[in-house]
């Protein structure tokens, strides 16, 4: 068998040892202090090839654009030995558990290295979108408003939380194509994320959810068509009064990996974001509350606050959420609220005086900009 074993299927060599059946490879591990590489039975074995070098485990860092299926966790199986964790090393089984379930600090290098391994790099091929002649892909002209608020800035960096398929209702595609920005697309729905990858966006992408707490976690995710999927509990509150299971668009539940937004950005070595788009169907307030604004500069933020579901309390739930968003952002002392989208058409002074209240009732997103950027209005 050699000093390094590789297991590529669930077929096991069973041997009698200590009055219990133990897989043959475990005997080599425990008795002979072998080490090896365990692969899920349906993992592509070629993905393991770069890891094996001259009969031992290589330490080369994988490129960001190398796909790594979520079911393929690379672990060092030699017991009672812990490896120093960096971006390019092998994670122990205990490390994997702690990383996934919040057992380590949000800035721990182990967590950052693990996140980094799951980030896809920008595509180097031609953009593959449906409408090549369109400029603004956003739902209610968020791109146009943010572009003006930033003085038509070029070469910025966006973070799109709830990126969908990367084209329909995208708040960031305009900046990528027309303003030469780079960025990060975060989408937890595996089906939408697969479509997103086929769009060949020139941005980093991550199939995960943004954690509503300051720790990583595995959460239950309600899948639905039409970009209304979300974390169980949060999306139920957002769609209050609607029976998910009783609707044709409901696709069932699955689990998703969630990481704090700050951890994700640390994994990319980013401490400055030009534009943050936050549309995650529920936990927007909780996510904002996790951001250390003293460590991370974000110039413009758009946040969806519009509640959905039954009409009886739709307005009150929307305004309550808007108030909570304003409270979290207001505590930072760093931002001005510069608009609610979509804007109302105002034709006279009386309408202008009443427009703010009407905007709040009919709006979808609220927009904040750093106070130290006011001079760009001139």
mmCIF file of C-alpha atoms in Angstrom:
data_model
loop_
_atom_site.group_PDB
_atom_site.id
_atom_site.type_symbol
_atom_site.label_atom_id
_atom_site.label_comp_id
_atom_site.label_asym_id
_atom_site.label_seq_id
_atom_site.Cartn_x
_atom_site.Cartn_y
_atom_site.Cartn_z
ATOM 1 C CA UNK A 1 0.000 0.000 0.000
ATOM 2 C CA UNK A 2 2.960 2.334 0.533
ATOM 3 C CA UNK A 3 3.480 5.052 3.077
ATOM 4 C CA UNK A 4 0.765 7.285 1.664
ATOM 5 C CA UNK A 5 -2.748 5.972 1.096
ATOM 6 C CA UNK A 6 -5.519 7.494 -0.969
ATOM 7 C CA UNK A 7 -9.158 6.523 -0.542
ATOM 8 C CA UNK A 8 -11.435 7.356 -3.464
ATOM 9 C CA UNK A 9 -14.663 5.456 -2.724
ATOM 10 C CA UNK A 10 -16.793 4.177 0.116
ATOM 11 C CA UNK A 11 -15.556 0.608 -0.473
ATOM 12 C CA UNK A 12 -13.570 -0.320 2.646
ATOM 13 C CA UNK A 13 -11.142 -3.054 3.557
ATOM 14 C CA UNK A 14 -12.589 -4.496 6.758
ATOM 15 C CA UNK A 15 -10.374 -6.181 9.316
ATOM 16 C CA UNK A 16 -10.974 -7.622 12.736
ATOM 17 C CA UNK A 17 -9.200 -5.585 15.392
ATOM 18 C CA UNK A 18 -9.895 -5.120 19.123
ATOM 19 C CA UNK A 19 -13.242 -6.983 18.828
ATOM 20 C CA UNK A 20 -14.631 -4.387 16.398
ATOM 21 C CA UNK A 21 -14.581 -3.878 12.648
ATOM 22 C CA UNK A 22 -12.310 -1.050 11.527
ATOM 23 C CA UNK A 23 -11.662 0.126 7.960
ATOM 24 C CA UNK A 24 -8.272 -1.125 6.815
ATOM 25 C CA UNK A 25 -6.882 2.326 6.203
ATOM 26 C CA UNK A 26 -7.650 3.346 9.788
ATOM 27 C CA UNK A 27 -5.428 0.497 11.028
ATOM 28 C CA UNK A 28 -2.575 1.901 8.962
ATOM 29 C CA UNK A 29 -3.302 5.325 10.377
ATOM 30 C CA UNK A 30 -3.518 4.314 14.041
ATOM 31 C CA UNK A 31 -0.957 1.503 14.273
ATOM 32 C CA UNK A 32 1.645 2.402 11.661
ATOM 33 C CA UNK A 33 1.257 6.195 11.844
ATOM 34 C CA UNK A 34 0.485 6.499 8.160
ATOM 35 C CA UNK A 35 -1.009 9.649 6.738
ATOM 36 C CA UNK A 36 -3.173 10.032 3.667
ATOM 37 C CA UNK A 37 -5.777 11.841 1.649
ATOM 38 C CA UNK A 38 -9.499 11.080 1.966
ATOM 39 C CA UNK A 39 -11.687 11.941 -1.001
ATOM 40 C CA UNK A 40 -15.467 11.817 -1.211
ATOM 41 C CA UNK A 41 -16.585 8.982 -3.473
ATOM 42 C CA UNK A 42 -17.968 11.286 -6.177
ATOM 43 C CA UNK A 43 -15.152 13.820 -6.035
ATOM 44 C CA UNK A 44 -13.179 14.260 -9.263
ATOM 45 C CA UNK A 45 -9.892 12.519 -8.466
ATOM 46 C CA UNK A 46 -7.984 14.875 -10.730
ATOM 47 C CA UNK A 47 -8.569 17.651 -8.208
ATOM 48 C CA UNK A 48 -6.265 15.813 -5.833
ATOM 49 C CA UNK A 49 -3.409 15.651 -8.318
ATOM 50 C CA UNK A 50 -1.882 19.062 -7.529
ATOM 51 C CA UNK A 51 -1.837 18.158 -3.848
ATOM 52 C CA UNK A 52 0.328 15.066 -4.331
ATOM 53 C CA UNK A 53 3.952 15.736 -5.181
ATOM 54 C CA UNK A 54 6.796 13.222 -5.176
ATOM 55 C CA UNK A 55 4.843 10.853 -2.956
ATOM 56 C CA UNK A 56 4.150 13.463 -0.287
ATOM 57 C CA UNK A 57 1.724 16.277 0.321
ATOM 58 C CA UNK A 58 2.565 19.402 -1.652
ATOM 59 C CA UNK A 59 2.320 22.838 -0.030
ATOM 60 C CA UNK A 60 1.598 24.894 -3.131
ATOM 61 C CA UNK A 61 -1.219 27.401 -2.745
ATOM 62 C CA UNK A 62 -4.139 26.607 -5.099
ATOM 63 C CA UNK A 63 -5.245 29.404 -7.433
ATOM 64 C CA UNK A 64 -8.391 31.257 -6.430
ATOM 65 C CA UNK A 65 -10.200 30.220 -9.593
ATOM 66 C CA UNK A 66 -9.738 26.487 -8.968
ATOM 67 C CA UNK A 67 -13.205 25.052 -8.203
ATOM 68 C CA UNK A 68 -13.432 23.129 -4.966
ATOM 69 C CA UNK A 69 -16.735 21.292 -4.490
ATOM 70 C CA UNK A 70 -18.242 21.905 -1.035
ATOM 71 C CA UNK A 71 -18.305 18.169 -0.289
ATOM 72 C CA UNK A 72 -14.538 17.880 -0.754
ATOM 73 C CA UNK A 73 -12.814 18.948 2.442
ATOM 74 C CA UNK A 74 -9.101 18.146 2.456
ATOM 75 C CA UNK A 75 -7.971 16.957 5.843
ATOM 76 C CA UNK A 76 -4.797 15.591 7.367
ATOM 77 C CA UNK A 77 -5.804 12.318 9.002
ATOM 78 C CA UNK A 78 -2.709 11.537 11.043
ATOM 79 C CA UNK A 79 -3.943 11.737 14.677
ATOM 80 C CA UNK A 80 -2.590 13.841 17.521
ATOM 81 C CA UNK A 81 -0.851 16.249 15.191
ATOM 82 C CA UNK A 82 -1.951 19.764 14.271
ATOM 83 C CA UNK A 83 -0.638 21.625 11.279
ATOM 84 C CA UNK A 84 0.218 25.313 11.268
ATOM 85 C CA UNK A 85 -2.589 26.813 9.222
ATOM 86 C CA UNK A 86 -1.970 29.178 6.329
ATOM 87 C CA UNK A 87 -3.705 29.619 2.996
ATOM 88 C CA UNK A 88 -1.920 26.669 1.383
ATOM 89 C CA UNK A 89 -1.913 24.005 4.092
ATOM 90 C CA UNK A 90 -4.178 21.084 4.894
ATOM 91 C CA UNK A 91 -6.912 21.556 7.491
ATOM 92 C CA UNK A 92 -7.448 19.059 10.279
ATOM 93 C CA UNK A 93 -10.885 17.603 10.958
ATOM 94 C CA UNK A 94 -11.219 19.647 14.163
ATOM 95 C CA UNK A 95 -10.286 22.781 12.257
ATOM 96 C CA UNK A 96 -12.993 22.114 9.679
ATOM 97 C CA UNK A 97 -15.635 21.714 12.387
ATOM 98 C CA UNK A 98 -14.570 24.865 14.232
ATOM 99 C CA UNK A 99 -14.392 26.869 11.018
ATOM 100 C CA UNK A 100 -17.861 25.853 9.894
ATOM 101 C CA UNK A 101 -19.604 26.198 13.233
ATOM 102 C CA UNK A 102 -18.072 29.342 14.715
ATOM 103 C CA UNK A 103 -15.576 27.713 17.027
ATOM 104 C CA UNK A 104 -12.828 30.193 16.166
ATOM 105 C CA UNK A 105 -12.479 33.963 16.030
ATOM 106 C CA UNK A 106 -13.750 35.765 12.936
ATOM 107 C CA UNK A 107 -10.212 37.027 12.203
ATOM 108 C CA UNK A 108 -8.440 33.697 12.788
ATOM 109 C CA UNK A 109 -6.038 32.838 9.919
ATOM 110 C CA UNK A 110 -7.537 29.343 9.782
ATOM 111 C CA UNK A 111 -10.975 30.735 8.958
ATOM 112 C CA UNK A 112 -9.573 33.223 6.461
ATOM 113 C CA UNK A 113 -7.559 30.521 4.705
ATOM 114 C CA UNK A 114 -10.607 28.262 4.495
ATOM 115 C CA UNK A 115 -12.771 31.026 3.032
ATOM 116 C CA UNK A 116 -10.051 31.883 0.545
ATOM 117 C CA UNK A 117 -10.016 28.302 -0.745
ATOM 118 C CA UNK A 118 -13.704 28.560 -1.615
ATOM 119 C CA UNK A 119 -13.503 31.864 -3.487
ATOM 120 C CA UNK A 120 -13.582 31.713 -7.275
ATOM 121 C CA UNK A 121 -11.360 34.174 -9.086
ATOM 122 C CA UNK A 122 -12.518 36.598 -11.807
ATOM 123 C CA UNK A 123 -13.147 35.036 -15.195
ATOM 124 C CA UNK A 124 -10.544 35.705 -17.858
ATOM 125 C CA UNK A 125 -12.988 34.941 -20.667
ATOM 126 C CA UNK A 126 -15.500 37.171 -22.428
ATOM 127 C CA UNK A 127 -18.519 38.226 -20.380
ATOM 128 C CA UNK A 128 -21.487 35.948 -21.100
ATOM 129 C CA UNK A 129 -24.638 37.953 -20.426
ATOM 130 C CA UNK A 130 -28.031 37.889 -22.108
ATOM 131 C CA UNK A 131 -28.322 41.591 -22.968
ATOM 132 C CA UNK A 132 -24.987 42.895 -24.230
ATOM 133 C CA UNK A 133 -26.421 46.321 -25.094
ATOM 134 C CA UNK A 134 -27.872 47.186 -21.713
ATOM 135 C CA UNK A 135 -26.024 49.461 -19.288
ATOM 136 C CA UNK A 136 -28.034 49.476 -16.065
ATOM 137 C CA UNK A 137 -29.095 46.022 -14.893
ATOM 138 C CA UNK A 138 -30.273 47.058 -11.427
ATOM 139 C CA UNK A 139 -33.906 46.727 -10.384
ATOM 140 C CA UNK A 140 -34.637 50.373 -9.518
ATOM 141 C CA UNK A 141 -31.615 52.224 -10.916
ATOM 142 C CA UNK A 142 -29.399 51.637 -7.887
ATOM 143 C CA UNK A 143 -26.375 51.614 -10.198
ATOM 144 C CA UNK A 144 -27.230 55.028 -11.646
ATOM 145 C CA UNK A 145 -27.768 56.581 -8.221
ATOM 146 C CA UNK A 146 -24.594 55.127 -6.697
ATOM 147 C CA UNK A 147 -22.565 56.075 -9.762
ATOM 148 C CA UNK A 148 -23.611 59.709 -9.315
ATOM 149 C CA UNK A 149 -23.035 59.582 -5.541
ATOM 150 C CA UNK A 150 -19.446 58.455 -6.132
ATOM 151 C CA UNK A 151 -18.738 61.051 -8.789
ATOM 152 C CA UNK A 152 -18.581 58.489 -11.622
ATOM 153 C CA UNK A 153 -15.596 56.857 -9.962
ATOM 154 C CA UNK A 154 -13.501 54.396 -11.950
ATOM 155 C CA UNK A 155 -11.502 51.403 -10.765
ATOM 156 C CA UNK A 156 -13.419 50.837 -7.536
ATOM 157 C CA UNK A 157 -14.301 47.657 -5.650
ATOM 158 C CA UNK A 158 -17.857 46.480 -4.929
ATOM 159 C CA UNK A 159 -19.314 43.781 -2.697
ATOM 160 C CA UNK A 160 -22.651 42.366 -3.845
ATOM 161 C CA UNK A 161 -24.399 40.407 -1.067
ATOM 162 C CA UNK A 162 -27.246 38.491 -2.667
ATOM 163 C CA UNK A 163 -25.805 38.617 -6.169
ATOM 164 C CA UNK A 164 -28.398 36.273 -7.687
ATOM 165 C CA UNK A 165 -27.437 35.025 -11.136
ATOM 166 C CA UNK A 166 -25.006 37.897 -11.673
ATOM 167 C CA UNK A 167 -27.111 39.690 -14.291
ATOM 168 C CA UNK A 168 -30.835 40.048 -13.548
ATOM 169 C CA UNK A 169 -31.352 42.939 -11.105
ATOM 170 C CA UNK A 170 -27.588 43.185 -10.607
ATOM 171 C CA UNK A 171 -26.566 46.379 -8.797
ATOM 172 C CA UNK A 172 -22.901 45.887 -9.668
ATOM 173 C CA UNK A 173 -22.628 44.694 -13.275
ATOM 174 C CA UNK A 174 -22.694 48.309 -14.527
ATOM 175 C CA UNK A 175 -19.629 49.196 -12.467
ATOM 176 C CA UNK A 176 -17.763 46.155 -13.729
ATOM 177 C CA UNK A 177 -18.475 46.867 -17.403
ATOM 178 C CA UNK A 178 -18.638 50.664 -17.597
ATOM 179 C CA UNK A 179 -16.444 51.848 -14.723
ATOM 180 C CA UNK A 180 -13.766 49.126 -14.805
ATOM 181 C CA UNK A 181 -14.382 48.001 -11.233
ATOM 182 C CA UNK A 182 -13.525 44.686 -9.649
ATOM 183 C CA UNK A 183 -15.489 43.195 -6.807
ATOM 184 C CA UNK A 184 -16.942 40.250 -4.925
ATOM 185 C CA UNK A 185 -20.228 38.469 -5.671
ATOM 186 C CA UNK A 186 -21.729 36.500 -2.767
ATOM 187 C CA UNK A 187 -24.674 34.187 -3.432
ATOM 188 C CA UNK A 188 -25.859 31.303 -1.186
ATOM 189 C CA UNK A 189 -28.316 29.684 -3.609
ATOM 190 C CA UNK A 190 -26.312 26.964 -5.358
ATOM 191 C CA UNK A 191 -28.472 27.030 -8.497
ATOM 192 C CA UNK A 192 -28.219 30.800 -8.905
ATOM 193 C CA UNK A 193 -24.500 30.637 -8.149
ATOM 194 C CA UNK A 194 -23.961 28.070 -10.893
ATOM 195 C CA UNK A 195 -25.691 30.403 -13.350
ATOM 196 C CA UNK A 196 -23.595 33.290 -12.037
ATOM 197 C CA UNK A 197 -20.364 31.438 -12.811
ATOM 198 C CA UNK A 198 -21.518 30.906 -16.382
ATOM 199 C CA UNK A 199 -21.929 34.682 -16.758
ATOM 200 C CA UNK A 200 -18.129 34.908 -16.512
ATOM 201 C CA UNK A 201 -18.122 38.032 -14.362
ATOM 202 C CA UNK A 202 -14.785 39.809 -13.879
ATOM 203 C CA UNK A 203 -15.169 39.620 -10.120
ATOM 204 C CA UNK A 204 -14.448 37.222 -7.287
ATOM 205 C CA UNK A 205 -17.397 35.015 -6.334
ATOM 206 C CA UNK A 206 -18.335 32.968 -3.290
ATOM 207 C CA UNK A 207 -21.118 30.422 -2.855
ATOM 208 C CA UNK A 208 -22.005 31.149 0.770
ATOM 209 C CA UNK A 209 -24.284 33.295 2.849
ATOM 210 C CA UNK A 210 -23.255 36.339 4.834
ATOM 211 C CA UNK A 211 -23.569 35.487 8.513
ATOM 212 C CA UNK A 212 -26.080 37.433 10.622
ATOM 213 C CA UNK A 213 -23.626 37.080 13.531
ATOM 214 C CA UNK A 214 -19.916 37.692 14.072
ATOM 215 C CA UNK A 215 -19.174 33.981 13.766
ATOM 216 C CA UNK A 216 -19.342 31.430 10.980
ATOM 217 C CA UNK A 217 -22.230 28.978 11.074
ATOM 218 C CA UNK A 218 -24.195 26.437 9.087
ATOM 219 C CA UNK A 219 -27.778 27.634 8.598
ATOM 220 C CA UNK A 220 -30.987 26.275 7.100
ATOM 221 C CA UNK A 221 -31.704 27.912 3.761
ATOM 222 C CA UNK A 222 -35.156 28.085 2.171
ATOM 223 C CA UNK A 223 -34.807 27.820 -1.603
ATOM 224 C CA UNK A 224 -37.309 29.520 -3.853
ATOM 225 C CA UNK A 225 -37.418 30.732 -7.420
ATOM 226 C CA UNK A 226 -37.380 34.413 -8.297
ATOM 227 C CA UNK A 227 -34.555 35.530 -5.975
ATOM 228 C CA UNK A 228 -36.651 35.242 -2.809
ATOM 229 C CA UNK A 229 -34.603 32.525 -1.125
ATOM 230 C CA UNK A 230 -33.218 33.192 2.336
ATOM 231 C CA UNK A 231 -32.241 31.919 5.757
ATOM 232 C CA UNK A 232 -35.027 30.180 7.629
ATOM 233 C CA UNK A 233 -36.535 32.466 10.240
ATOM 234 C CA UNK A 234 -35.345 35.671 8.589
ATOM 235 C CA UNK A 235 -36.990 35.048 5.233
ATOM 236 C CA UNK A 236 -40.133 33.777 6.984
ATOM 237 C CA UNK A 237 -40.393 37.045 8.886
ATOM 238 C CA UNK A 238 -39.775 39.013 5.693
ATOM 239 C CA UNK A 239 -42.551 37.102 3.904
ATOM 240 C CA UNK A 240 -44.836 37.089 6.935
ATOM 241 C CA UNK A 241 -48.202 35.464 6.312
ATOM 242 C CA UNK A 242 -47.055 33.450 3.296
ATOM 243 C CA UNK A 243 -46.953 29.661 3.487
ATOM 244 C CA UNK A 244 -43.693 28.766 1.761
ATOM 245 C CA UNK A 245 -44.404 25.057 1.451
ATOM 246 C CA UNK A 246 -47.794 25.713 -0.131
ATOM 247 C CA UNK A 247 -46.485 27.743 -3.064
ATOM 248 C CA UNK A 248 -45.299 26.516 -6.457
ATOM 249 C CA UNK A 249 -42.121 28.584 -6.291
ATOM 250 C CA UNK A 250 -40.887 26.926 -3.091
ATOM 251 C CA UNK A 251 -38.046 24.466 -3.719
ATOM 252 C CA UNK A 252 -37.420 23.072 -0.247
ATOM 253 C CA UNK A 253 -34.730 23.464 2.403
ATOM 254 C CA UNK A 254 -31.008 22.885 2.378
ATOM 255 C CA UNK A 255 -28.066 23.968 4.515
ATOM 256 C CA UNK A 256 -25.643 26.742 3.648
ATOM 257 C CA UNK A 257 -22.316 27.853 5.041
ATOM 258 C CA UNK A 258 -22.307 31.394 6.437
ATOM 259 C CA UNK A 259 -19.287 33.619 7.121
ATOM 260 C CA UNK A 260 -19.073 37.092 8.678
ATOM 261 C CA UNK A 261 -18.740 39.739 5.998
ATOM 262 C CA UNK A 262 -15.602 41.117 7.618
ATOM 263 C CA UNK A 263 -13.978 37.657 7.588
ATOM 264 C CA UNK A 264 -14.715 37.275 3.876
ATOM 265 C CA UNK A 265 -13.122 40.635 3.127
ATOM 266 C CA UNK A 266 -10.092 39.860 5.283
ATOM 267 C CA UNK A 267 -9.650 36.684 3.247
ATOM 268 C CA UNK A 268 -9.338 38.942 0.199
ATOM 269 C CA UNK A 269 -7.116 41.454 2.011
ATOM 270 C CA UNK A 270 -9.701 44.200 1.540
ATOM 271 C CA UNK A 271 -10.213 47.033 4.023
ATOM 272 C CA UNK A 272 -11.835 49.517 1.617
ATOM 273 C CA UNK A 273 -15.094 48.926 -0.253
ATOM 274 C CA UNK A 274 -16.372 51.574 -2.630
ATOM 275 C CA UNK A 275 -19.903 50.166 -2.807
ATOM 276 C CA UNK A 276 -21.725 47.570 -0.697
ATOM 277 C CA UNK A 277 -25.029 46.236 -2.038
ATOM 278 C CA UNK A 278 -26.959 44.408 0.685
ATOM 279 C CA UNK A 279 -30.045 42.477 -0.433
ATOM 280 C CA UNK A 280 -30.259 39.147 1.392
ATOM 281 C CA UNK A 281 -33.984 38.677 2.009
ATOM 282 C CA UNK A 282 -34.145 39.251 5.745
ATOM 283 C CA UNK A 283 -31.037 39.667 7.912
ATOM 284 C CA UNK A 284 -29.774 42.982 6.493
ATOM 285 C CA UNK A 285 -29.905 44.723 9.882
ATOM 286 C CA UNK A 286 -28.063 41.917 11.651
ATOM 287 C CA UNK A 287 -25.342 41.858 8.983
ATOM 288 C CA UNK A 288 -24.817 45.620 9.219
ATOM 289 C CA UNK A 289 -24.476 45.231 12.972
ATOM 290 C CA UNK A 290 -21.546 42.811 12.516
ATOM 291 C CA UNK A 291 -19.426 45.209 10.447
ATOM 292 C CA UNK A 292 -16.500 46.850 12.295
ATOM 293 C CA UNK A 293 -16.721 50.245 10.628
ATOM 294 C CA UNK A 294 -13.577 51.350 12.460
ATOM 295 C CA UNK A 295 -11.619 48.674 10.544
ATOM 296 C CA UNK A 296 -13.475 48.579 7.242
ATOM 297 C CA UNK A 297 -14.178 51.648 5.125
ATOM 298 C CA UNK A 298 -17.300 51.464 2.966
ATOM 299 C CA UNK A 299 -18.067 54.559 0.893
ATOM 300 C CA UNK A 300 -21.659 53.880 -0.244
ATOM 301 C CA UNK A 301 -24.166 51.318 1.039
ATOM 302 C CA UNK A 302 -27.547 50.384 -0.410
ATOM 303 C CA UNK A 303 -29.794 48.255 1.804
ATOM 304 C CA UNK A 304 -33.135 46.728 0.870
ATOM 305 C CA UNK A 305 -35.693 47.329 3.606
ATOM 306 C CA UNK A 306 -39.006 46.595 1.892
ATOM 307 C CA UNK A 307 -40.976 43.846 3.649
ATOM 308 C CA UNK A 308 -43.014 41.355 1.664
ATOM 309 C CA UNK A 309 -45.904 39.050 2.376
ATOM 310 C CA UNK A 310 -49.398 39.846 3.604
ATOM 311 C CA UNK A 311 -50.595 43.400 3.008
ATOM 312 C CA UNK A 312 -52.181 44.036 6.421
ATOM 313 C CA UNK A 313 -48.912 44.951 8.151
ATOM 314 C CA UNK A 314 -46.622 45.314 5.137
ATOM 315 C CA UNK A 315 -46.085 49.044 5.576
ATOM 316 C CA UNK A 316 -45.485 48.901 9.319
ATOM 317 C CA UNK A 317 -42.942 46.088 8.967
ATOM 318 C CA UNK A 318 -41.124 47.955 6.202
ATOM 319 C CA UNK A 319 -40.904 51.193 8.183
ATOM 320 C CA UNK A 320 -39.841 49.322 11.315
ATOM 321 C CA UNK A 321 -36.979 47.708 9.416
ATOM 322 C CA UNK A 322 -35.978 51.040 7.880
ATOM 323 C CA UNK A 323 -35.822 52.499 11.383
ATOM 324 C CA UNK A 324 -33.556 49.699 12.584
ATOM 325 C CA UNK A 325 -31.225 50.153 9.602
ATOM 326 C CA UNK A 326 -30.992 53.877 10.294
ATOM 327 C CA UNK A 327 -30.222 53.174 13.942
ATOM 328 C CA UNK A 328 -27.331 50.808 13.147
ATOM 329 C CA UNK A 329 -25.805 53.139 10.560
ATOM 330 C CA UNK A 330 -26.442 56.193 12.715
ATOM 331 C CA UNK A 331 -24.441 54.715 15.601
ATOM 332 C CA UNK A 332 -21.314 54.785 13.460
ATOM 333 C CA UNK A 333 -21.434 58.573 13.084
ATOM 334 C CA UNK A 334 -19.858 58.134 9.647
ATOM 335 C CA UNK A 335 -22.718 58.327 7.152
ATOM 336 C CA UNK A 336 -25.333 60.579 5.610
ATOM 337 C CA UNK A 337 -28.566 59.120 4.300
ATOM 338 C CA UNK A 338 -28.663 60.402 0.734
ATOM 339 C CA UNK A 339 -31.734 58.769 -0.740
ATOM 340 C CA UNK A 340 -34.487 56.208 -0.880
ATOM 341 C CA UNK A 341 -35.042 54.312 -4.104
ATOM 342 C CA UNK A 342 -36.956 54.370 -6.330
ATOM 343 C CA UNK A 343 -37.342 58.166 -6.204
ATOM 344 C CA UNK A 344 -40.722 59.833 -6.540
ATOM 345 C CA UNK A 345 -41.444 62.321 -9.305
ATOM 346 C CA UNK A 346 -42.062 65.702 -7.657
ATOM 347 C CA UNK A 347 -43.791 68.427 -9.652
ATOM 348 C CA UNK A 348 -44.362 71.200 -7.076
ATOM 349 C CA UNK A 349 -43.322 72.444 -3.630
ATOM 350 C CA UNK A 350 -46.233 70.828 -1.787
ATOM 351 C CA UNK A 351 -45.329 67.461 -3.220
ATOM 352 C CA UNK A 352 -41.707 68.060 -2.291
ATOM 353 C CA UNK A 353 -42.651 68.711 1.345
ATOM 354 C CA UNK A 354 -44.621 65.470 1.475
ATOM 355 C CA UNK A 355 -42.206 63.412 -0.592
ATOM 356 C CA UNK A 356 -40.012 62.079 2.242
ATOM 357 C CA UNK A 357 -42.861 60.287 4.000
ATOM 358 C CA UNK A 358 -44.192 58.996 0.705
ATOM 359 C CA UNK A 359 -40.744 57.786 -0.280
ATOM 360 C CA UNK A 360 -40.370 55.756 2.882
ATOM 361 C CA UNK A 361 -43.724 54.089 2.288
ATOM 362 C CA UNK A 362 -43.077 53.196 -1.336
ATOM 363 C CA UNK A 363 -39.313 52.733 -1.345
ATOM 364 C CA UNK A 364 -37.317 49.552 -1.719
ATOM 365 C CA UNK A 365 -33.732 50.538 -0.829
ATOM 366 C CA UNK A 366 -32.159 53.141 1.424
ATOM 367 C CA UNK A 367 -28.788 54.643 0.473
ATOM 368 C CA UNK A 368 -25.987 55.861 2.758
ATOM 369 C CA UNK A 369 -22.736 57.595 1.878
ATOM 370 C CA UNK A 370 -19.705 58.442 3.978
ATOM 371 C CA UNK A 371 -19.981 61.979 5.333
ATOM 372 C CA UNK A 372 -16.402 62.765 4.324
ATOM 373 C CA UNK A 373 -17.418 62.371 0.663
ATOM 374 C CA UNK A 374 -19.796 65.349 0.684
ATOM 375 C CA UNK A 375 -17.364 67.445 -1.311
ATOM 376 C CA UNK A 376 -17.950 65.192 -4.326
ATOM 377 C CA UNK A 377 -21.386 66.817 -4.683
ATOM 378 C CA UNK A 378 -19.763 70.068 -5.757
#
